[in-house]
Amino acid sequence: MRSLYWFRSDLRLMDNLALAEAISSSDFLMAVFILTPITWQAHYAAPCKIRFLLDNLKLLSEALWNKGIPLLLRKGPCFSDCPKVLAKLCNEYDIDAIHFNHEYQIDERMRDEGVTTQLASHVTVNTYHQQLVLPPGIVLSKQKTPFKIFTPFKHAWLAKAHEQQAWRTCKAVKKTFKSGLKPDPIPSRLQGFTGQKIDLHWEAGEEAAQKKLNAFCQDKIHDYQKHRDYPNLDGTSQLSPYLAQGVISPRQCITAALEACDIADIDTMNRAEGAATWISELIWRDFYNHIIYFHPNICRHKPYRLKTDDIPWRYDDNLLAAWKNGMTGFPIVDASMRQLLQTGWMHNRLRMVTAMFLSKILLLDWRLGEKHFMQHLIDGDFAANNGGWQWCASTGTDAVPYFRIFNPTTQSQRFDPAGDFIRRFCPELSHLDSKTIHNPFAFGVKLGELPYPQPIVDYKAMRQTTIDVFKRI
Ligand SMILES: Cc1cc2nc3c(=O)[nH]c(=O)nc-3n(C[C@H](O)[C@H](O)[C@H](O)COP(=O)(O)OP(=O)(O)OC[C@H]3O[C@@H](n4cnc5c(N)ncnc54)[C@H](O)[C@@H]3O)c2cc1C
């Protein structure tokens, strides 16, 4: 059998069922990655994410080549070009079978349908569900409908994951190939994605991802439930950039977490609070992917609760620019937004604070914030980003109630009590004491004493406006 493996957001050799199947069923195997910069731009992919992708591809190519599998690189440049690119490859190399893993956003699904239609008459198309622990359609209510609320979803998910042992990783196949082909060189930059100049804090590749996972499971996982909300403690795994590109799988994460806590199966994960809390976050990842699968309009910029489109969202360029640049006069918001610009990543608690600030305090359209996050996040992932934004803006499924609005100053006092996180990203405030730093002008600093803006809105007044607006709809 002559086979082609198509890599997308599954840039790994380990725990990759599709690749394992391709390897064991073939006597000739080549792999391809298709660069689709025009579609990536339309999806607001961040330059740092694309740089990380290319770095990951380089290491993936080397690892594949050690097994004699050449990774070819082709340019789309759009998703809609993929069927003809793959058809040409199959034709050129006399391919019998193609293998790839499913993705669940609407454009990705349409691309894959196009590929299947184009190839199915002369090539066997083998597809697999590997991006999540449990694919959409597997976790359903007693009425066989998809869940809308996370907690019952989680209970059903745990039961299914246990029943199917779906959290266990699959074994790699030991086999090497002689194809006579050479891998294509991988560029380190891609035109159109060079604007954002930041030093990447993440080392590329499967090995680096595994090292990070092991380090987290040896240590931080045990106190994850206590530390995860404190941005200055670095108590989370920071594995999101790897998970977003499939350099590591959620099953590898769960297996490592349970092993670290000496737990034999996922149905007893609650015996270790840290691991259970962390695995719950991975279940949120599945949940949001199921939501976008069953509600594809979400991928077309629609809110889950359509009625919330009646909210008179604002489109004020000055407010938006102040939020984007970390110049709102609310230190925790500004430090977080600067963390995003400087590192391409933001802590989860801060994503919630800043997203709620944009949507509920500035009353700006949450989609403006969703887009800005995608344009800068190294871990930009449509389902998680959209899910997070719609949760904060109270437009989504199982979202925060509309009247629950985080007070940035209180959040700051609670989760960055000494103000050290703020000091890291707002050096102009670093000399302030741990009380004043959370809201300088309210706690005694006089106008003109700091090179820092006054709050751009009156928090209390805007909070009330937002509640009134939501109440009306
Ligand atoms: C407004 C907003 C936007 C977000 N955008 C993204 C995004 O683009 N990409 C992204 O991966 N996550 C996003 N998240 C979820 C979460 O903030 C990040 O996954 C997390 O901060 C990544 O850090 P970590 O790897 O240390 O997470 P950990 O706490 O170690 O969690 C482990 C993994 O679980 C998954 N996860 C954690 N929390 C969530 C969640 N709430 N929803 C879905 N998956 C989750 C991630 O894959 C994460 O790497 C967003 C959240 C909000 C509120």
Short mmCIF file of C-alpha atoms and ligand atoms in Angstrom, two decimals:
data_model
loop_
_atom_site.label_atom_id
_atom_site.label_comp_id
_atom_site.label_asym_id
_atom_site.label_seq_id
_atom_site.Cartn_x
_atom_site.Cartn_y
_atom_site.Cartn_z
CA MET A 1 0.00 0.00 0.00
CA ARG A 2 1.34 3.48 -0.95
CA SER A 3 0.10 6.06 1.53
CA LEU A 4 0.13 9.76 2.21
CA TYR A 5 -0.22 11.24 5.70
CA TRP A 6 -1.60 14.80 5.85
CA PHE A 7 -0.46 16.74 8.94
CA ARG A 8 -2.58 19.64 10.20
CA SER A 9 -3.02 20.39 13.92
CA ASP A 10 -1.52 17.05 14.99
CA LEU A 11 2.20 17.76 14.72
CA ARG A 12 3.42 14.71 16.62
CA LEU A 13 4.58 11.14 16.16
CA MET A 14 3.59 9.84 19.59
CA ASP A 15 -0.04 9.04 20.47
CA ASN A 16 -1.14 9.64 16.90
CA LEU A 17 -3.51 6.87 15.87
CA ALA A 18 -3.85 8.09 12.29
CA LEU A 19 -0.10 8.05 11.83
CA ALA A 20 0.23 4.68 13.55
CA GLU A 21 -2.39 3.24 11.18
CA ALA A 22 -0.71 4.80 8.16
CA ILE A 23 2.64 3.36 9.21
CA SER A 24 1.39 -0.15 9.89
CA SER A 25 -0.74 -0.40 6.74
CA SER A 26 1.81 0.95 4.23
CA ASP A 27 4.96 -0.13 2.49
CA PHE A 28 5.49 3.34 1.05
CA LEU A 29 4.66 6.37 3.21
CA MET A 30 5.17 10.06 2.69
CA ALA A 31 3.77 13.00 4.64
CA VAL A 32 2.67 16.47 3.64
CA PHE A 33 1.91 19.77 5.34
CA ILE A 34 0.06 22.41 3.32
CA LEU A 35 0.80 26.06 4.10
CA THR A 36 -2.42 28.05 3.77
CA PRO A 37 -1.37 31.62 4.68
CA ILE A 38 -4.39 33.36 3.13
CA THR A 39 -6.85 31.29 5.18
CA TRP A 40 -4.70 31.63 8.29
CA GLN A 41 -4.82 35.41 7.87
CA ALA A 42 -8.59 35.25 7.47
CA HIS A 43 -8.61 33.28 10.75
CA TYR A 44 -6.44 36.00 12.37
CA ALA A 45 -3.54 33.61 13.14
CA ALA A 46 -0.85 35.35 15.21
CA PRO A 47 2.64 35.66 13.68
CA CYS A 48 4.13 34.05 16.82
CA LYS A 49 1.79 31.08 16.38
CA ILE A 50 2.94 30.65 12.77
CA ARG A 51 6.59 30.94 13.81
CA PHE A 52 6.01 28.27 16.45
CA LEU A 53 4.26 26.14 13.82
CA LEU A 54 7.26 26.34 11.47
CA ASP A 55 9.66 25.51 14.33
CA ASN A 56 7.50 22.51 15.24
CA LEU A 57 7.35 21.42 11.59
CA LYS A 58 11.13 21.50 11.33
CA LEU A 59 11.52 19.12 14.28
CA LEU A 60 8.63 16.96 13.13
CA SER A 61 10.27 16.63 9.72
CA GLU A 62 13.55 15.48 11.32
CA ALA A 63 11.77 12.93 13.50
CA LEU A 64 9.82 11.57 10.53
CA TRP A 65 12.97 11.39 8.44
CA ASN A 66 14.57 9.21 11.13
CA LYS A 67 11.85 6.72 10.23
CA GLY A 68 12.44 7.27 6.50
CA ILE A 69 9.22 9.26 6.06
CA PRO A 70 9.78 12.44 4.03
CA LEU A 71 7.69 15.49 4.98
CA LEU A 72 6.84 17.49 1.88
CA LEU A 73 5.71 21.10 2.10
CA ARG A 74 3.13 22.52 -0.28
CA LYS A 75 1.57 25.99 -0.48
CA GLY A 76 -2.24 26.36 -0.82
CA PRO A 77 -2.47 29.31 -0.24
CA CYS A 78 -6.14 28.81 0.83
CA PHE A 79 -8.02 25.90 2.37
CA SER A 80 -9.97 25.65 -0.88
CA ASP A 81 -6.70 24.75 -2.69
CA CYS A 82 -6.11 21.66 -0.55
CA PRO A 83 -8.16 19.21 -2.67
CA LYS A 84 -6.19 19.96 -5.82
CA VAL A 85 -2.82 20.04 -4.02
CA LEU A 86 -3.50 16.60 -2.53
CA ALA A 87 -4.96 15.21 -5.76
CA LYS A 88 -1.78 16.27 -7.60
CA LEU A 89 0.43 14.61 -4.97
CA CYS A 90 -1.60 11.40 -5.04
CA ASN A 91 -1.36 11.34 -8.79
CA GLU A 92 2.38 12.11 -8.89
CA TYR A 93 3.31 9.44 -6.35
CA ASP A 94 0.70 6.86 -7.23
CA ILE A 95 -0.90 7.00 -3.77
CA ASP A 96 -3.56 4.42 -2.77
CA ALA A 97 -4.57 5.80 0.63
CA ILE A 98 -4.55 9.09 2.50
CA HIS A 99 -4.78 9.43 6.31
CA PHE A 100 -5.68 12.47 8.38
CA ASN A 101 -7.22 13.49 11.72
CA HIS A 102 -10.50 15.43 11.94
CA GLU A 103 -10.74 19.10 12.86
CA TYR A 104 -14.07 20.58 13.97
CA GLN A 105 -14.30 24.22 12.85
CA ILE A 106 -16.60 24.84 9.91
CA ASP A 107 -13.95 25.96 7.36
CA GLU A 108 -11.79 22.98 8.26
CA ARG A 109 -14.74 20.62 7.87
CA MET A 110 -15.63 22.09 4.48
CA ARG A 111 -11.99 21.79 3.37
CA ASP A 112 -11.96 18.12 4.38
CA GLU A 113 -15.27 17.41 2.65
CA GLY A 114 -13.77 18.97 -0.48
CA VAL A 115 -10.70 16.74 -0.18
CA THR A 116 -12.80 13.61 0.34
CA THR A 117 -15.02 14.42 -2.65
CA GLN A 118 -12.01 15.08 -4.87
CA LEU A 119 -10.05 11.96 -3.86
CA ALA A 120 -12.61 9.32 -2.93
CA SER A 121 -13.01 7.84 -6.41
CA HIS A 122 -9.38 6.77 -6.70
CA VAL A 123 -7.81 7.01 -3.21
CA THR A 124 -8.98 5.46 0.08
CA VAL A 125 -9.62 8.32 2.50
CA ASN A 126 -8.99 7.27 6.13
CA THR A 127 -9.99 9.78 8.77
CA TYR A 128 -9.61 9.60 12.54
CA HIS A 129 -10.77 11.51 15.62
CA GLN A 130 -7.67 12.37 17.61
CA GLN A 131 -7.78 16.07 18.42
CA LEU A 132 -9.94 15.58 21.49
CA VAL A 133 -10.27 12.78 24.02
CA LEU A 134 -13.86 12.15 22.94
CA PRO A 135 -15.07 13.40 19.55
CA PRO A 136 -18.36 15.25 19.01
CA GLY A 137 -21.38 12.93 19.00
CA ILE A 138 -20.01 10.55 21.63
CA VAL A 139 -21.02 12.51 24.74
CA LEU A 140 -24.78 12.94 24.57
CA SER A 141 -27.61 13.39 27.06
CA LYS A 142 -30.16 10.63 27.82
CA GLN A 143 -32.31 12.17 25.03
CA LYS A 144 -29.34 11.72 22.65
CA THR A 145 -28.86 15.43 22.28
CA PRO A 146 -25.63 17.39 22.73
CA PHE A 147 -25.10 18.98 26.13
CA LYS A 148 -25.35 22.73 26.56
CA ILE A 149 -24.11 22.89 30.14
CA PHE A 150 -20.62 21.92 31.21
CA THR A 151 -21.25 20.04 34.49
CA PRO A 152 -23.59 17.34 33.11
CA PHE A 153 -21.33 17.16 30.03
CA LYS A 154 -18.37 16.52 32.32
CA HIS A 155 -20.16 13.72 34.21
CA ALA A 156 -21.19 12.02 30.97
CA TRP A 157 -17.72 12.62 29.51
CA LEU A 158 -16.03 10.94 32.49
CA ALA A 159 -18.33 7.93 32.26
CA LYS A 160 -17.65 7.54 28.52
CA ALA A 161 -13.90 8.12 28.85
CA HIS A 162 -13.79 5.41 31.51
CA GLU A 163 -16.06 2.99 29.59
CA GLN A 164 -14.05 3.36 26.35
CA GLN A 165 -10.71 3.86 28.11
CA ALA A 166 -10.51 6.77 25.69
CA TRP A 167 -7.98 8.64 27.80
CA ARG A 168 -5.30 6.01 27.23
CA THR A 169 -2.59 6.75 24.67
CA CYS A 170 -1.96 4.60 21.61
CA LYS A 171 1.31 2.80 20.96
CA ALA A 172 3.78 3.97 18.34
CA VAL A 173 4.56 1.53 15.51
CA LYS A 174 8.23 0.64 15.10
CA LYS A 175 8.88 0.54 11.38
CA THR A 176 11.10 2.43 8.96
CA PHE A 177 10.65 3.20 5.28
CA LYS A 178 12.78 3.69 2.20
CA SER A 179 10.92 6.08 -0.06
CA GLY A 180 13.73 7.46 -2.23
CA LEU A 181 12.35 10.97 -1.61
CA LYS A 182 13.94 13.79 0.38
CA PRO A 183 12.04 16.00 2.88
CA ASP A 184 11.43 19.61 1.83
CA PRO A 185 13.24 22.38 3.70
CA ILE A 186 11.03 24.19 6.23
CA PRO A 187 11.31 28.00 6.17
CA SER A 188 11.75 29.77 9.50
CA ARG A 189 9.49 32.69 8.50
CA LEU A 190 6.40 33.05 6.33
CA GLN A 191 5.47 36.20 4.44
CA GLY A 192 2.52 37.95 6.02
CA PHE A 193 3.39 36.68 9.53
CA THR A 194 6.52 38.62 10.38
CA GLY A 195 5.12 41.71 12.16
CA GLN A 196 5.06 40.58 15.78
CA LYS A 197 8.62 40.59 17.16
CA ILE A 198 8.67 38.65 20.42
CA ASP A 199 11.01 36.09 21.90
CA LEU A 200 9.18 32.79 22.05
CA HIS A 201 9.08 31.38 25.57
CA TRP A 202 8.25 27.92 24.26
CA GLU A 203 10.80 25.50 22.89
CA ALA A 204 9.40 23.74 19.84
CA GLY A 205 8.88 20.03 19.38
CA GLU A 206 7.44 16.93 20.97
CA GLU A 207 10.42 16.39 23.25
CA ALA A 208 10.14 19.89 24.72
CA ALA A 209 6.40 19.44 25.19
CA GLN A 210 6.91 16.13 26.99
CA LYS A 211 9.56 17.69 29.22
CA LYS A 212 7.19 20.50 30.15
CA LEU A 213 4.39 18.02 30.84
CA ASN A 214 6.64 15.84 33.02
CA ALA A 215 7.96 18.83 34.97
CA PHE A 216 4.40 20.05 35.60
CA CYS A 217 3.23 16.59 36.69
CA GLN A 218 6.15 16.08 39.02
CA ASP A 219 5.53 19.27 40.88
CA LYS A 220 2.89 21.90 40.14
CA ILE A 221 -0.04 19.58 39.42
CA HIS A 222 -0.39 18.68 43.09
CA ASP A 223 -1.20 22.28 44.04
CA TYR A 224 -2.85 23.24 40.75
CA GLN A 225 -6.24 23.81 42.38
CA LYS A 226 -4.66 26.24 44.88
CA HIS A 227 -2.28 28.10 42.59
CA ARG A 228 -3.91 28.17 39.17
CA ASP A 229 -5.62 31.53 39.62
CA TYR A 230 -2.52 33.47 40.69
CA PRO A 231 -0.71 34.75 37.60
CA ASN A 232 2.51 35.46 39.43
CA LEU A 233 2.85 31.88 40.72
CA ASP A 234 3.09 30.20 37.30
CA GLY A 235 0.98 27.39 38.72
CA THR A 236 -0.46 26.20 35.38
CA SER A 237 1.11 23.90 32.81
CA GLN A 238 1.62 26.43 29.98
CA LEU A 239 1.06 23.53 27.60
CA SER A 240 -1.61 25.36 25.58
CA PRO A 241 0.66 26.27 22.61
CA TYR A 242 1.55 22.56 22.21
CA LEU A 243 -2.04 21.36 22.62
CA ALA A 244 -3.27 23.92 20.07
CA GLN A 245 -0.91 22.53 17.39
CA GLY A 246 -1.22 18.92 18.47
CA VAL A 247 2.47 18.67 19.44
CA ILE A 248 1.12 16.91 22.50
CA SER A 249 -2.24 15.17 22.87
CA PRO A 250 -4.82 15.64 25.65
CA ARG A 251 -4.57 11.89 26.28
CA GLN A 252 -0.85 12.14 26.94
CA CYS A 253 -1.64 14.93 29.41
CA ILE A 254 -4.30 12.91 31.23
CA THR A 255 -2.19 9.75 31.34
CA ALA A 256 0.77 11.67 32.79
CA ALA A 257 -1.46 13.46 35.33
CA LEU A 258 -3.03 10.22 36.59
CA GLU A 259 0.32 8.43 36.72
CA ALA A 260 1.85 11.29 38.71
CA CYS A 261 -0.92 10.90 41.29
CA ASP A 262 -0.85 7.10 41.27
CA ILE A 263 -4.40 6.83 39.96
CA ALA A 264 -5.21 3.82 37.80
CA ASP A 265 -8.29 5.08 35.94
CA ILE A 266 -10.00 8.34 35.15
CA ASP A 267 -13.20 7.45 37.04
CA THR A 268 -11.30 7.85 40.33
CA MET A 269 -9.46 11.04 39.40
CA ASN A 270 -11.17 12.94 42.24
CA ARG A 271 -8.82 11.23 44.68
CA ALA A 272 -6.20 13.80 43.64
CA GLU A 273 -7.69 17.28 43.66
CA GLY A 274 -4.91 18.92 41.68
CA ALA A 275 -5.03 16.39 38.84
CA ALA A 276 -8.85 16.34 38.83
CA THR A 277 -9.04 20.13 38.55
CA TRP A 278 -6.47 20.13 35.76
CA ILE A 279 -8.18 17.34 33.82
CA SER A 280 -11.44 19.30 34.12
CA GLU A 281 -9.78 22.07 32.13
CA LEU A 282 -8.97 19.57 29.42
CA ILE A 283 -12.61 18.51 29.47
CA TRP A 284 -13.58 22.17 28.86
CA ARG A 285 -11.38 21.91 25.77
CA ASP A 286 -13.46 18.97 24.50
CA PHE A 287 -16.70 20.76 25.53
CA TYR A 288 -16.04 23.90 23.48
CA ASN A 289 -15.09 21.82 20.46
CA HIS A 290 -18.34 19.88 20.73
CA ILE A 291 -20.23 23.18 20.97
CA ILE A 292 -18.74 24.58 17.76
CA TYR A 293 -19.30 21.27 16.00
CA PHE A 294 -23.03 21.25 16.76
CA HIS A 295 -23.44 25.03 16.35
CA PRO A 296 -21.34 25.84 13.29
CA ASN A 297 -22.77 29.38 13.09
CA ILE A 298 -20.49 30.20 16.00
CA CYS A 299 -17.61 29.88 13.53
CA ARG A 300 -19.36 32.55 11.44
CA HIS A 301 -19.08 35.18 14.17
CA LYS A 302 -22.51 34.49 15.65
CA PRO A 303 -23.12 34.36 19.40
CA TYR A 304 -24.49 31.11 20.83
CA ARG A 305 -27.40 33.14 22.29
CA LEU A 306 -28.58 34.98 19.19
CA LYS A 307 -30.63 37.41 21.25
CA THR A 308 -27.43 38.96 22.58
CA ASP A 309 -26.83 40.42 19.12
CA ASP A 310 -29.51 42.96 20.11
CA ILE A 311 -27.14 44.43 22.69
CA PRO A 312 -25.95 47.86 21.52
CA TRP A 313 -22.28 46.84 21.55
CA ARG A 314 -20.00 49.81 21.12
CA TYR A 315 -17.28 50.28 18.48
CA ASP A 316 -15.18 53.06 20.02
CA ASP A 317 -11.68 53.05 18.47
CA ASN A 318 -10.09 54.99 21.33
CA LEU A 319 -11.39 52.66 24.02
CA LEU A 320 -10.39 49.64 21.94
CA ALA A 321 -6.87 51.01 21.37
CA ALA A 322 -6.44 51.72 25.10
CA TRP A 323 -7.48 48.16 25.93
CA LYS A 324 -5.24 46.61 23.25
CA ASN A 325 -2.18 48.62 24.30
CA GLY A 326 -2.58 48.19 28.04
CA MET A 327 -3.40 51.85 28.70
CA THR A 328 -6.84 51.70 30.35
CA GLY A 329 -5.75 53.03 33.74
CA PHE A 330 -6.76 49.72 35.36
CA PRO A 331 -3.37 48.20 36.27
CA ILE A 332 -4.32 44.51 36.23
CA VAL A 333 -5.99 44.90 32.83
CA ASP A 334 -3.02 46.83 31.47
CA ALA A 335 -0.41 44.40 32.81
CA SER A 336 -2.34 41.50 31.26
CA MET A 337 -2.75 43.14 27.87
CA ARG A 338 0.95 43.95 27.83
CA GLN A 339 1.75 40.34 28.76
CA LEU A 340 -0.18 39.29 25.66
CA LEU A 341 1.69 41.73 23.40
CA GLN A 342 5.10 40.95 24.86
CA THR A 343 4.90 37.16 25.22
CA GLY A 344 2.04 35.95 22.98
CA TRP A 345 0.36 34.33 25.98
CA MET A 346 -1.87 35.35 28.87
CA HIS A 347 -2.79 33.61 32.10
CA ASN A 348 -6.36 32.19 32.19
CA ARG A 349 -7.56 34.35 35.12
CA LEU A 350 -6.34 37.42 33.24
CA ARG A 351 -7.98 36.33 30.00
CA MET A 352 -11.24 36.34 31.98
CA VAL A 353 -10.55 39.71 33.61
CA THR A 354 -9.58 41.45 30.37
CA ALA A 355 -12.32 39.83 28.28
CA MET A 356 -14.95 40.80 30.81
CA PHE A 357 -13.49 44.28 30.99
CA LEU A 358 -13.80 44.74 27.22
CA SER A 359 -17.28 43.28 26.91
CA LYS A 360 -18.93 44.32 30.18
CA ILE A 361 -17.11 47.47 31.33
CA LEU A 362 -16.28 49.05 27.98
CA LEU A 363 -19.36 47.41 26.42
CA LEU A 364 -17.37 46.88 23.22
CA ASP A 365 -18.38 44.05 20.89
CA TRP A 366 -16.75 40.90 22.31
CA ARG A 367 -15.79 39.86 18.77
CA LEU A 368 -13.28 42.75 18.63
CA GLY A 369 -11.53 41.26 21.65
CA GLU A 370 -11.79 37.70 20.34
CA LYS A 371 -10.06 38.82 17.13
CA HIS A 372 -7.30 40.70 18.98
CA PHE A 373 -6.57 37.66 21.15
CA MET A 374 -6.29 35.41 18.09
CA GLN A 375 -4.01 37.94 16.39
CA HIS A 376 -1.55 37.75 19.28
CA LEU A 377 -1.89 34.38 21.03
CA ILE A 378 0.70 31.67 20.43
CA ASP A 379 -1.94 29.19 21.63
CA GLY A 380 -4.76 30.76 19.56
CA ASP A 381 -7.42 28.07 19.25
CA PHE A 382 -10.79 28.96 17.79
CA ALA A 383 -12.96 26.79 20.06
CA ALA A 384 -11.24 27.71 23.35
CA ASN A 385 -10.89 31.39 22.46
CA ASN A 386 -14.45 31.76 21.27
CA GLY A 387 -15.75 29.72 24.19
CA GLY A 388 -13.79 31.88 26.65
CA TRP A 389 -14.98 35.12 25.07
CA GLN A 390 -18.62 34.06 24.93
CA TRP A 391 -18.41 32.86 28.54
CA CYS A 392 -17.11 36.25 29.68
CA ALA A 393 -19.51 38.29 27.52
CA SER A 394 -22.51 36.18 28.66
CA THR A 395 -23.40 35.47 25.04
CA GLY A 396 -22.41 31.79 25.10
CA THR A 397 -23.69 28.49 26.33
CA ASP A 398 -23.22 27.94 30.07
CA ALA A 399 -21.82 31.49 30.22
CA VAL A 400 -21.34 33.55 33.33
CA PRO A 401 -24.66 35.26 34.33
CA TYR A 402 -24.83 38.74 32.76
CA PHE A 403 -24.89 40.51 36.14
CA ARG A 404 -21.67 38.86 37.31
CA ILE A 405 -19.05 41.37 36.31
CA PHE A 406 -15.50 41.13 37.60
CA ASN A 407 -14.32 44.27 39.35
CA PRO A 408 -10.74 44.67 38.03
CA THR A 409 -9.49 46.22 41.26
CA THR A 410 -10.94 43.46 43.45
CA GLN A 411 -9.64 40.77 41.08
CA SER A 412 -6.23 42.39 41.23
CA GLN A 413 -6.22 42.55 45.04
CA ARG A 414 -7.34 38.95 45.26
CA PHE A 415 -5.16 37.26 42.64
CA ASP A 416 -2.09 39.51 42.57
CA PRO A 417 -2.11 40.62 46.22
CA ALA A 418 1.47 41.92 46.34
CA GLY A 419 1.12 43.53 42.91
CA ASP A 420 4.14 41.64 41.57
CA PHE A 421 2.48 40.60 38.34
CA ILE A 422 1.53 44.23 37.68
CA ARG A 423 5.14 45.30 38.42
CA ARG A 424 6.44 42.83 35.81
CA PHE A 425 4.49 44.40 32.97
CA CYS A 426 3.83 47.97 34.17
CA PRO A 427 7.27 49.20 35.25
CA GLU A 428 5.94 52.75 35.67
CA LEU A 429 3.96 51.45 38.67
CA SER A 430 6.69 49.28 40.16
CA HIS A 431 7.56 51.70 43.01
CA LEU A 432 3.98 51.75 44.33
CA ASP A 433 3.15 49.79 47.47
CA SER A 434 1.00 46.67 47.38
CA LYS A 435 -2.19 48.61 48.21
CA THR A 436 -1.83 51.61 45.88
CA ILE A 437 -0.68 49.59 42.87
CA HIS A 438 -4.14 48.08 42.28
CA ASN A 439 -5.83 51.43 41.63
CA PRO A 440 -3.28 54.26 41.98
CA PHE A 441 -5.53 57.31 41.60
CA ALA A 442 -8.17 55.93 43.97
CA PHE A 443 -5.53 55.17 46.60
CA GLY A 444 -3.85 58.58 46.88
CA VAL A 445 -1.68 59.15 43.79
CA LYS A 446 -2.27 62.68 42.45
CA LEU A 447 -2.87 63.46 38.80
CA GLY A 448 0.39 64.16 37.01
CA GLU A 449 2.46 62.19 39.52
CA LEU A 450 2.63 59.08 37.34
CA PRO A 451 3.29 58.49 33.64
CA TYR A 452 0.16 56.36 33.65
CA PRO A 453 -3.39 57.10 32.45
CA GLN A 454 -6.38 57.71 34.69
CA PRO A 455 -9.12 55.05 34.35
CA ILE A 456 -10.70 55.49 30.90
CA VAL A 457 -14.19 54.74 32.23
CA ASP A 458 -16.06 54.94 35.49
CA TYR A 459 -16.25 51.26 36.50
CA LYS A 460 -19.38 51.53 38.66
CA ALA A 461 -21.38 53.57 36.13
CA MET A 462 -20.46 51.28 33.23
CA ARG A 463 -21.25 48.18 35.27
CA GLN A 464 -24.76 49.52 35.84
CA THR A 465 -25.19 50.47 32.17
CA THR A 466 -24.25 46.94 31.13
CA ILE A 467 -26.63 45.33 33.59
CA ASP A 468 -29.46 47.60 32.36
CA VAL A 469 -28.72 46.82 28.72
CA PHE A 470 -28.68 43.05 29.34
CA LYS A 471 -31.87 43.29 31.43
CA ARG A 472 -33.68 45.00 28.54
CA ILE A 473 -32.95 42.15 26.12
C1 LIG B 1 -11.22 34.96 26.82
C2 LIG B 1 -10.46 33.64 26.79
C3 LIG B 1 -9.77 33.27 25.65
C4 LIG B 1 -9.07 32.06 25.62
N1 LIG B 1 -8.40 31.70 24.46
C5 LIG B 1 -7.76 30.51 24.41
C6 LIG B 1 -7.07 30.11 23.23
O1 LIG B 1 -7.07 30.80 22.21
N2 LIG B 1 -6.42 28.93 23.25
C7 LIG B 1 -6.41 28.11 24.35
O2 LIG B 1 -5.79 27.03 24.32
N3 LIG B 1 -7.08 28.45 25.45
C8 LIG B 1 -7.74 29.63 25.53
N4 LIG B 1 -8.39 29.98 26.67
C9 LIG B 1 -8.45 29.02 27.80
C10 LIG B 1 -7.31 29.18 28.82
O3 LIG B 1 -7.17 30.51 29.20
C11 LIG B 1 -5.98 28.68 28.30
O4 LIG B 1 -6.12 27.40 27.75
C12 LIG B 1 -4.95 28.59 29.43
O5 LIG B 1 -4.75 29.85 29.99
C13 LIG B 1 -3.65 28.06 28.88
O6 LIG B 1 -2.70 27.98 29.89
P1 LIG B 1 -2.16 26.58 30.42
O7 LIG B 1 -1.73 25.76 29.28
O8 LIG B 1 -1.17 26.88 31.47
O9 LIG B 1 -3.48 25.98 31.03
P2 LIG B 1 -3.70 24.86 32.16
O10 LIG B 1 -4.42 25.52 33.27
O11 LIG B 1 -2.48 24.13 32.47
O12 LIG B 1 -4.77 23.89 31.44
C14 LIG B 1 -4.36 22.77 30.64
C15 LIG B 1 -4.97 22.85 29.27
O13 LIG B 1 -6.38 22.76 29.34
C16 LIG B 1 -6.97 23.54 28.30
N5 LIG B 1 -7.78 24.59 28.89
C17 LIG B 1 -7.57 25.23 30.06
N6 LIG B 1 -8.57 26.08 30.32
C18 LIG B 1 -9.43 26.00 29.28
C19 LIG B 1 -10.66 26.63 28.96
N7 LIG B 1 -11.23 27.53 29.76
N8 LIG B 1 -11.25 26.33 27.80
C20 LIG B 1 -10.71 25.41 26.97
N9 LIG B 1 -9.56 24.78 27.22
C21 LIG B 1 -8.92 25.06 28.36
C22 LIG B 1 -5.80 24.17 27.52
O14 LIG B 1 -5.54 23.37 26.41
C23 LIG B 1 -4.68 24.15 28.54
O15 LIG B 1 -3.40 24.15 27.97
C24 LIG B 1 -9.09 31.20 26.73
C25 LIG B 1 -9.81 31.58 27.87
C26 LIG B 1 -10.47 32.79 27.91
C27 LIG B 1 -11.22 33.19 29.14
#
